[in-house]
Amino acid sequence: MDARAYLAERGALVERALEAALPPASEPPQALHAAMRHLVFPGGKRLRPALAFAAAEAVGSPVDAAVPVAAAVELVHTYSLVHDDLPCMDDDAERRGRPTVHVAFGEATAVLAGDALLACAFETLAGAPGAPGGERRLAALRELAVAAGSRALVGGQVDDLRFDAGRADAASVESIHERKSAALISASILGGAWLGGADAELVARLRRFGRAVGVAFQIADDLLDAEEESTGCSLVPLLGPERARARAEALLAAGLEEIEHLGEQAEPLRALARFAVRRDA
Ligand code: GRG
């Protein structure tokens, strides 16, 4: 199973779901809606939606079940990038080769576009009144809310901002990775699993899988940046690239063990996990 082929195969489903979730740029206030769409279209790898689809398939469900969660996790991811690029955070002028949202639309509109993307994610995952899924939809929604909150994404970002490389150890770096990156990756997988009908035991296994793969994904991202002399929150300057790579591989192996029993139907999920950590598929 080739991860890039799977990402391409599921791409149309993600684009349609995101298009349906977001107001058109022609709807007032036009600048806000255009700003919301700016970083969603064209997007990045769409890794998190693909993980949601692959998790639904891994638990024996048709992919369609995961559409609401696939759109919602990409919207939360996009909001976090819009805010992360702001002058008060990383102060980046470009992302994916294009001007960031605050450069294109102004800082105030970028803050508000991020806020609206976050709200739009939960509106999308909740669905219209009477939407199918019931308790399972609520479980997926809760996973996403926890992953986006102060004990995960936002708290991880706060600790990243005040990170002190001189005092850090590997455990504190991984704790930030776990909250800032792995939590949303896990919520993508768990949301797909809940909507796909997984039982509690399988959800627990997928939670451990998602945590391991998510942390390994962030280590891999830091290795790509190859900022050995950087003082940022990264295992690479702390352990050196070889040991950081070995840690990512060990996490990947431990994660894959959790889903070993799932058989052929979990192949896309395994392939995406390897791709997230090695970026070579
Ligand atoms: C400001 C609320 C707030 C949160 C910021 C997500 C985040 C927390 C910061 C973004 C920068 C960062 C290092 C995030 C960790 C996850 C990561 C490596 C994101 C990039 O994900 P990809 O590779 O990006 O999936 P594409 O462009 O493919 O969507």
Coordinates of C-alpha atoms and ligand atoms in Angstrom, one line a residue:
M1 CA 0.0 0.0 0.0
D2 CA 1.4 3.4 -1.1
A3 CA 0.5 6.3 1.2
R4 CA 0.8 8.9 -1.5
A5 CA -1.7 7.0 -3.7
Y6 CA -4.0 6.7 -0.7
L7 CA -3.8 10.4 0.0
A8 CA -4.5 11.1 -3.7
E9 CA -7.4 8.6 -3.8
R10 CA -9.1 10.2 -0.8
G11 CA -8.3 13.7 -1.8
A12 CA -11.5 14.4 -3.7
L13 CA -13.6 13.3 -0.7
V14 CA -11.7 15.7 1.5
E15 CA -11.9 18.7 -0.9
R16 CA -15.7 18.1 -1.3
A17 CA -16.2 17.9 2.5
L18 CA -14.2 21.1 3.1
E19 CA -16.0 22.9 0.3
A20 CA -19.4 22.0 1.8
A21 CA -18.2 23.0 5.3
L22 CA -17.0 26.5 4.5
P23 CA -19.2 29.5 3.5
P24 CA -18.4 30.8 0.0
A25 CA -16.0 33.7 -0.4
S26 CA -18.9 35.7 -2.0
E27 CA -20.9 35.5 1.2
P28 CA -20.6 38.6 3.5
P29 CA -18.4 39.4 5.3
Q30 CA -16.5 38.5 2.1
A31 CA -13.0 39.4 3.5
L32 CA -13.6 37.0 6.5
H33 CA -14.8 34.1 4.3
A34 CA -12.0 34.6 1.8
A35 CA -9.5 34.7 4.7
M36 CA -10.9 31.5 6.1
R37 CA -10.5 29.8 2.7
H38 CA -7.1 31.2 2.0
L39 CA -5.1 28.4 3.7
V40 CA -7.7 25.7 3.3
F41 CA -7.5 25.9 -0.6
P42 CA -5.1 24.8 -1.8
G43 CA -4.2 22.8 1.3
G44 CA -1.2 20.8 2.4
K45 CA -0.8 17.0 2.5
R46 CA -4.3 16.5 4.0
L47 CA -2.7 13.9 6.3
R48 CA -5.2 14.2 9.1
P49 CA -8.3 13.7 7.0
A50 CA -6.6 10.6 5.4
L51 CA -5.8 9.2 8.8
A52 CA -9.5 9.6 9.7
F53 CA -10.6 7.7 6.6
A54 CA -8.0 5.1 7.1
A55 CA -9.0 4.6 10.7
A56 CA -12.6 4.1 9.7
E57 CA -11.5 1.5 7.1
A58 CA -9.2 -0.2 9.7
V59 CA -12.2 -0.8 12.0
G60 CA -14.2 -2.3 9.2
S61 CA -16.3 0.7 8.1
P62 CA -16.9 2.3 4.7
V63 CA -14.8 5.5 4.4
D64 CA -17.8 7.7 4.0
A65 CA -18.6 7.4 7.7
A66 CA -15.5 9.5 8.5
V67 CA -16.3 12.5 6.2
P68 CA -17.4 14.8 9.0
V69 CA -14.4 14.2 11.1
A70 CA -12.0 14.4 8.1
A71 CA -13.2 17.9 7.3
A72 CA -13.3 19.0 11.0
V73 CA -9.7 17.9 11.8
E74 CA -8.4 19.7 8.7
L75 CA -10.2 22.9 9.8
V76 CA -8.7 22.7 13.3
H77 CA -5.3 22.1 11.8
T78 CA -5.7 25.1 9.5
Y79 CA -6.9 27.3 12.3
S80 CA -3.8 26.4 14.3
L81 CA -1.5 27.2 11.4
V82 CA -3.2 30.6 10.8
H83 CA -2.7 31.5 14.4
D84 CA 0.8 30.0 14.6
D85 CA 1.9 32.2 11.7
L86 CA 0.7 35.4 13.4
P87 CA 3.2 38.2 14.4
C88 CA 2.7 37.4 18.1
M89 CA 3.5 33.7 17.5
D90 CA 6.0 32.6 14.9
D91 CA 5.6 35.7 12.7
D92 CA 5.8 33.9 9.4
A93 CA 5.1 35.8 6.1
E94 CA 4.8 32.6 3.9
R95 CA 3.3 29.2 4.3
R96 CA 3.2 26.5 1.5
G97 CA 4.8 29.1 -0.8
R98 CA 2.0 31.6 -0.4
P99 CA 1.5 34.7 1.8
T100 CA 0.2 33.8 5.3
V101 CA -3.4 34.8 6.1
H102 CA -2.3 37.9 8.2
V103 CA -0.1 39.1 5.3
A104 CA -2.8 38.7 2.8
F105 CA -5.8 40.0 4.9
G106 CA -4.4 41.8 7.9
E107 CA -3.8 40.7 11.4
A108 CA -7.2 41.3 12.9
T109 CA -8.9 39.4 10.1
A110 CA -6.5 36.5 10.4
V111 CA -7.2 36.2 14.1
L112 CA -10.9 36.2 13.4
A113 CA -10.6 33.8 10.5
G114 CA -8.8 31.3 12.7
D115 CA -11.5 31.7 15.4
A116 CA -14.2 31.1 12.7
L117 CA -12.4 28.0 11.3
L118 CA -12.3 26.5 14.8
A119 CA -16.0 27.1 15.2
C120 CA -16.7 25.8 11.7
A121 CA -14.9 22.5 12.6
F122 CA -17.2 21.8 15.5
E123 CA -20.3 22.8 13.5
T124 CA -19.2 20.4 10.8
L125 CA -18.5 17.5 13.1
A126 CA -21.8 18.0 15.0
G127 CA -23.7 17.9 11.7
A128 CA -27.3 19.0 11.1
P129 CA -29.9 18.1 13.7
G130 CA -30.7 14.4 13.3
A131 CA -27.4 13.7 11.6
P132 CA -26.5 10.0 11.9
G133 CA -24.0 8.7 14.4
G134 CA -25.6 9.8 17.7
E135 CA -23.4 9.0 20.7
R136 CA -20.5 8.1 18.4
R137 CA -20.5 11.5 16.8
L138 CA -20.5 13.0 20.3
A139 CA -17.5 10.8 21.2
A140 CA -15.6 12.0 18.1
L141 CA -16.6 15.6 18.9
R142 CA -15.2 15.3 22.4
E143 CA -11.9 13.8 21.1
L144 CA -11.5 16.9 18.9
A145 CA -12.5 19.3 21.6
V146 CA -9.9 17.8 24.1
A147 CA -7.2 17.7 21.3
A148 CA -7.8 21.4 20.5
G149 CA -7.9 22.6 24.1
S150 CA -5.6 23.8 26.9
R151 CA -4.5 20.2 27.9
A152 CA -3.4 19.5 24.3
L153 CA -2.9 21.8 21.3
V154 CA -3.2 25.2 23.0
G155 CA -1.3 24.1 26.2
G156 CA 1.4 22.5 24.1
Q157 CA 1.8 25.8 22.2
V158 CA 2.1 27.8 25.4
D159 CA 4.8 25.5 26.7
D160 CA 6.5 25.6 23.3
L161 CA 6.6 29.4 23.4
R162 CA 8.3 29.4 26.8
F163 CA 10.5 26.4 26.0
D164 CA 14.0 26.7 27.5
A165 CA 16.4 24.3 25.6
G166 CA 19.0 24.7 28.3
R167 CA 16.8 23.1 30.9
A168 CA 14.8 20.6 28.7
D169 CA 15.1 16.8 28.7
A170 CA 13.7 14.4 26.2
A171 CA 10.5 13.8 28.3
S172 CA 9.6 17.4 28.4
V173 CA 10.2 17.8 24.6
E174 CA 8.0 14.7 24.0
S175 CA 5.3 16.1 26.3
I176 CA 5.1 19.2 24.1
H177 CA 5.1 17.1 20.9
E178 CA 2.3 15.0 22.4
R179 CA 0.1 18.0 23.0
K180 CA 1.0 20.2 20.1
S181 CA 1.1 17.6 17.3
A182 CA 0.1 14.2 18.4
A183 CA -3.2 15.1 20.0
L184 CA -4.8 16.3 16.8
I185 CA -3.3 13.3 14.9
S186 CA -4.8 11.0 17.5
A187 CA -8.2 12.8 17.4
S188 CA -8.2 12.3 13.6
I189 CA -7.7 8.6 14.0
L190 CA -10.0 8.2 17.0
G191 CA -12.7 10.3 15.3
G192 CA -12.6 8.0 12.3
A193 CA -12.6 5.0 14.5
W194 CA -15.6 6.2 16.6
L195 CA -17.7 7.1 13.5
G196 CA -16.6 3.8 11.9
G197 CA -18.0 1.8 14.8
A198 CA -15.0 0.8 16.9
D199 CA -15.4 -0.7 20.4
A200 CA -13.8 0.7 23.5
E201 CA -10.9 -1.8 23.4
L202 CA -10.0 -0.9 19.8
V203 CA -10.3 2.8 20.6
A204 CA -7.8 2.3 23.4
R205 CA -5.3 0.6 21.1
L206 CA -5.8 3.3 18.4
R207 CA -5.2 6.0 21.1
R208 CA -1.8 4.5 21.9
F209 CA -1.1 4.1 18.2
G210 CA -2.0 7.7 17.5
R211 CA 0.1 9.1 20.4
A212 CA 3.1 7.1 19.2
V213 CA 2.8 8.0 15.5
G214 CA 2.0 11.6 16.3
V215 CA 5.1 12.1 18.5
A216 CA 7.2 10.3 15.8
F217 CA 5.7 12.6 13.1
Q218 CA 6.9 15.7 15.0
I219 CA 10.3 14.2 15.5
A220 CA 10.4 13.5 11.8
D221 CA 9.3 17.0 11.0
D222 CA 12.1 18.4 13.2
L223 CA 14.6 16.1 11.5
L224 CA 13.5 17.5 8.1
D225 CA 14.1 21.0 9.4
A226 CA 17.6 19.7 10.5
E227 CA 18.0 22.5 13.0
E228 CA 20.7 21.0 15.0
E229 CA 21.9 24.3 16.4
S230 CA 18.3 25.5 16.9
T231 CA 17.1 26.2 20.5
G232 CA 13.5 25.3 19.6
C233 CA 11.5 22.5 21.1
S234 CA 13.1 19.5 19.3
L235 CA 14.8 16.2 20.1
V236 CA 17.3 16.8 17.3
P237 CA 19.6 19.2 19.1
L238 CA 19.1 17.3 22.4
L239 CA 19.9 13.7 21.2
G240 CA 21.5 14.3 17.8
P241 CA 19.9 13.3 14.5
E242 CA 20.7 9.6 14.7
R243 CA 19.2 9.0 18.2
A244 CA 16.2 11.2 17.3
R245 CA 15.6 9.2 14.2
A246 CA 15.9 5.9 16.2
R247 CA 13.4 7.3 18.8
A248 CA 10.9 8.1 15.9
E249 CA 11.4 4.6 14.5
A250 CA 10.9 3.0 18.0
L251 CA 7.7 4.9 18.5
L252 CA 6.5 3.9 15.0
A253 CA 7.2 0.3 15.7
A254 CA 5.4 0.4 19.1
G255 CA 2.4 2.1 17.4
L256 CA 2.2 -0.4 14.6
E257 CA 2.2 -3.2 17.2
E258 CA -1.1 -1.9 18.6
I259 CA -2.8 -2.5 15.2
E260 CA -1.0 -5.6 14.1
H261 CA -4.1 -7.8 14.7
L262 CA -6.3 -5.7 12.4
G263 CA -5.2 -7.4 9.1
E264 CA -5.5 -6.2 5.6
Q265 CA -8.1 -3.6 6.2
A266 CA -5.6 -1.6 8.3
E267 CA -3.0 -1.4 5.6
P268 CA -3.8 2.2 4.6
L269 CA -3.5 3.3 8.2
R270 CA -0.1 1.5 8.6
A271 CA 1.1 3.0 5.3
L272 CA 0.1 6.5 6.4
A273 CA 1.8 6.0 9.8
R274 CA 5.1 5.0 8.0
F275 CA 4.7 7.9 5.6
A276 CA 4.1 10.4 8.5
V277 CA 7.3 9.3 10.1
R278 CA 9.6 8.6 7.1
R279 CA 8.0 10.8 4.4
D280 CA 9.3 8.4 1.8
A281 CA 6.2 6.6 0.4
Ligands
GRG1 C1 -1.4 28.8 17.7 C2 -3.4 27.5 18.7 C3 -2.1 27.5 18.1 C4 -1.5 26.3 17.9 C5 -0.2 26.2 17.3 C6 -0.2 23.4 15.3 C7 0.6 24.4 16.0 C8 0.2 24.8 17.4 C9 1.6 25.0 15.5 C10 2.0 24.8 14.1 C11 3.4 24.5 13.9 C12 3.8 23.1 14.2 C13 5.2 22.8 14.3 C14 2.9 22.2 14.4 C15 3.1 20.9 14.7 C16 2.4 20.0 13.7 C17 3.0 20.2 12.3 C18 4.3 19.7 12.0 C19 2.2 20.8 11.4 C20 2.5 20.7 10.0 O1 1.7 19.6 9.6 P1 1.6 19.0 8.1 O2 3.0 18.5 7.8 O3 1.3 20.3 7.3 O4 0.5 18.0 8.1 P2 0.5 20.5 5.9 O5 1.0 21.8 5.3 O6 0.8 19.3 5.0 O7 -0.9 20.6 6.2

